[in-house]
């Protein structure tokens, strides 16, 4: 996995966690769900990159 990809995935995960936390605090279910979705997307991207890396070795 390239360093840029890792950074983007980490940023998306952090953003998702922040959205989820803000949604919980404000009672905004839509924001909380967006945060969870962002975290899920980040996890899927990371898993995909790990599979690519496994085939490169």
N, CA and C atoms as an extended XYZ file, in Angstrom:
171
Properties=species:S:1:pos:R:3:atomname:S:1:resname:S:1:resid:I:1 pbc="F F F"
N         0.861       -1.173        0.000 N   UNK     1
C         0.000        0.000        0.000 CA  UNK     1
C         0.900        1.226        0.000 C   UNK     1
N         0.579        2.160       -0.883 N   UNK     2
C         1.361        3.381       -0.954 CA  UNK     2
C         1.120        4.268        0.253 C   UNK     2
N         2.106        5.067        0.535 N   UNK     3
C         2.017        5.962        1.691 CA  UNK     3
C         0.841        6.930        1.552 C   UNK     3
N         0.600        7.400        0.337 N   UNK     4
C        -0.532        8.315        0.117 CA  UNK     4
C        -1.854        7.616        0.405 C   UNK     4
N        -1.981        6.371       -0.044 N   UNK     5
C        -3.216        5.622        0.194 CA  UNK     5
C        -3.440        5.409        1.683 C   UNK     5
N        -2.377        5.084        2.394 N   UNK     6
C        -2.486        4.883        3.841 CA  UNK     6
C        -2.945        6.167        4.521 C   UNK     6
N        -2.359        7.285        4.107 N   UNK     7
C        -2.716        8.571        4.709 CA  UNK     7
C        -4.169        8.932        4.423 C   UNK     7
N        -4.605        8.710        3.184 N   UNK     8
C        -5.992        9.025        2.823 CA  UNK     8
C        -6.967        8.155        3.608 C   UNK     8
N        -6.650        6.868        3.729 N   UNK     9
C        -7.534        5.967        4.473 CA  UNK     9
C        -7.579        6.347        5.949 C   UNK     9
N        -6.419        6.692        6.509 N   UNK    10
C        -6.381        7.100        7.916 CA  UNK    10
C        -7.179        8.382        8.128 C   UNK    10
N        -7.050        9.321        7.185 N   UNK    11
C        -7.794       10.579        7.297 CA  UNK    11
C        -9.292       10.328        7.205 C   UNK    11
N        -9.697        9.433        6.306 N   UNK    12
C       -11.124        9.128        6.165 CA  UNK    12
C       -11.648        8.459        7.437 C   UNK    12
N       -10.842        7.594        8.029 N   UNK    13
C       -11.245        6.924        9.262 CA  UNK    13
C       -11.398        7.935       10.403 C   UNK    13
N       -10.432        8.833       10.525 N   UNK    14
C       -10.489        9.850       11.585 CA  UNK    14
C       -11.692       10.773       11.373 C   UNK    14
N       -11.922       11.155       10.135 N   UNK    15
C       -13.073       12.005        9.820 CA  UNK    15
C       -14.374       11.298       10.186 C   UNK    15
N       -14.436       10.014        9.868 N   UNK    16
C       -15.622        9.229       10.201 CA  UNK    16
C       -15.856        9.147       11.692 C   UNK    16
N       -14.781        8.946       12.441 N   UNK    17
C       -14.909        8.885       13.898 CA  UNK    17
C       -15.379       10.222       14.462 C   UNK    17
N       -14.849       11.311       13.896 N   UNK    18
C       -15.258       12.637       14.356 CA  UNK    18
C       -16.735       12.897       14.047 C   UNK    18
N       -17.166       12.527       12.850 N   UNK    19
C       -18.578       12.705       12.485 CA  UNK    19
C       -19.475       11.876       13.402 C   UNK    19
N       -19.065       10.643       13.652 N   UNK    20
C       -19.872        9.779       14.511 CA  UNK    20
C       -19.985       10.374       15.908 C   UNK    20
N       -18.878       10.846       16.445 N   UNK    21
C       -18.884       11.440       17.785 CA  UNK    21
C       -19.740       12.705       17.820 C   UNK    21
N       -19.602       13.546       16.799 N   UNK    22
C       -20.400       14.774       16.749 CA  UNK    22
C       -21.883       14.444       16.641 C   UNK    22
N       -22.199       13.424       15.872 N   UNK    23
C       -23.595       13.011       15.740 CA  UNK    23
C       -24.172       12.513       17.047 C   UNK    23
N       -23.358       11.787       17.802 N   UNK    24
C       -23.823       11.296       19.115 CA  UNK    24
C       -24.074       12.452       20.062 C   UNK    24
N       -23.152       13.409       20.074 N   UNK    25
C       -23.265       14.540       20.998 CA  UNK    25
C       -24.474       15.407       20.669 C   UNK    25
N       -24.690       15.637       19.376 N   UNK    26
C       -25.784       16.527       18.971 CA  UNK    26
C       -27.106       15.800       18.781 C   UNK    26
N       -27.068       14.475       18.807 N   UNK    27
C       -28.293       13.712       18.589 CA  UNK    27
C       -28.673       13.622       17.119 C   UNK    27
N       -27.710       13.890       16.240 N   UNK    28
C       -27.947       13.872       14.794 CA  UNK    28
C       -27.631       12.477       14.252 C   UNK    28
N       -28.680       11.679       14.060 N   UNK    29
C       -28.488       10.306       13.584 CA  UNK    29
C       -27.885       10.255       12.189 C   UNK    29
N       -28.245       11.203       11.337 N   UNK    30
C       -27.711       11.225        9.972 CA  UNK    30
C       -26.199       11.414        9.999 C   UNK    30
N       -25.712       12.337       10.789 N   UNK    31
C       -24.275       12.598       10.893 CA  UNK    31
C       -23.555       11.389       11.487 C   UNK    31
N       -24.151       10.797       12.500 N   UNK    32
C       -23.556        9.613       13.129 CA  UNK    32
C       -23.438        8.480       12.112 C   UNK    32
N       -24.476        8.277       11.323 N   UNK    33
C       -24.455        7.218       10.317 CA  UNK    33
C       -23.457        7.514        9.198 C   UNK    33
N       -23.317        8.781        8.826 N   UNK    34
C       -22.311        9.154        7.831 CA  UNK    34
C       -20.913        8.818        8.344 C   UNK    34
N       -20.688        9.073        9.616 N   UNK    35
C       -19.397        8.763       10.220 CA  UNK    35
C       -19.106        7.275       10.190 C   UNK    35
N       -20.111        6.490       10.523 N   UNK    36
C       -19.929        5.040       10.480 CA  UNK    36
C       -19.661        4.572        9.053 C   UNK    36
N       -20.349        5.161        8.089 N   UNK    37
C       -20.148        4.795        6.686 CA  UNK    37
C       -18.732        5.137        6.230 C   UNK    37
N       -18.250        6.311        6.626 N   UNK    38
C       -16.881        6.702        6.266 CA  UNK    38
C       -15.863        5.716        6.837 C   UNK    38
N       -16.088        5.296        8.065 N   UNK    39
C       -15.176        4.335        8.690 CA  UNK    39
C       -15.214        2.995        7.957 C   UNK    39
N       -16.397        2.592        7.563 N   UNK    40
C       -16.541        1.339        6.827 CA  UNK    40
C       -15.843        1.387        5.478 C   UNK    40
N       -15.988        2.504        4.769 N   UNK    41
C       -15.325        2.671        3.480 CA  UNK    41
C       -13.810        2.612        3.647 C   UNK    41
N       -13.327        3.259        4.695 N   UNK    42
C       -11.890        3.251        4.962 CA  UNK    42
C       -11.393        1.834        5.222 C   UNK    42
N       -12.141        1.073        5.973 N   UNK    43
C       -11.754       -0.311        6.270 CA  UNK    43
C       -11.737       -1.161        5.009 C   UNK    43
N       -12.717       -0.979        4.137 N   UNK    44
C       -12.764       -1.738        2.885 CA  UNK    44
C       -11.591       -1.391        1.978 C   UNK    44
N       -11.260       -0.113        1.910 N   UNK    45
C       -10.127        0.308        1.088 CA  UNK    45
C        -8.829       -0.289        1.620 C   UNK    45
N        -8.692       -0.271        2.930 N   UNK    46
C        -7.485       -0.831        3.543 CA  UNK    46
C        -7.385       -2.330        3.248 C   UNK    46
N        -8.479       -3.036        3.352 N   UNK    47
C        -8.476       -4.474        3.072 CA  UNK    47
C        -8.123       -4.731        1.608 C   UNK    47
N        -8.659       -3.943        0.706 N   UNK    48
C        -8.345       -4.088       -0.712 CA  UNK    48
C        -6.876       -3.851       -0.995 C   UNK    48
N        -6.314       -2.842       -0.374 N   UNK    49
C        -4.888       -2.564       -0.553 CA  UNK    49
C        -4.031       -3.684        0.021 C   UNK    49
N        -4.465       -4.261        1.130 N   UNK    50
C        -3.715       -5.376        1.717 CA  UNK    50
C        -3.711       -6.582        0.795 C   UNK    50
N        -4.824       -6.816        0.117 N   UNK    51
C        -4.897       -7.931       -0.843 CA  UNK    51
C        -3.944       -7.663       -2.006 C   UNK    51
N        -3.937       -6.426       -2.506 N   UNK    52
C        -3.011       -6.084       -3.589 CA  UNK    52
C        -1.565       -6.314       -3.151 C   UNK    52
N        -1.230       -5.877       -1.942 N   UNK    53
C         0.123       -6.044       -1.430 CA  UNK    53
C         0.494       -7.524       -1.316 C   UNK    53
N        -0.453       -8.349       -0.922 N   UNK    54
C        -0.194       -9.779       -0.755 CA  UNK    54
C         0.166      -10.401       -2.106 C   UNK    54
N        -0.480       -9.966       -3.182 N   UNK    55
C        -0.191      -10.528       -4.499 CA  UNK    55
C         1.107       -9.987       -5.093 C   UNK    55
N         1.557       -8.847       -4.616 N   UNK    56
C         2.821       -8.287       -5.106 CA  UNK    56
C         4.012       -9.058       -4.561 C   UNK    56
N         3.845       -9.610       -3.383 N   UNK    57
C         4.975      -10.314       -2.734 CA  UNK    57
C         5.151      -11.655       -3.289 C   UNK    57
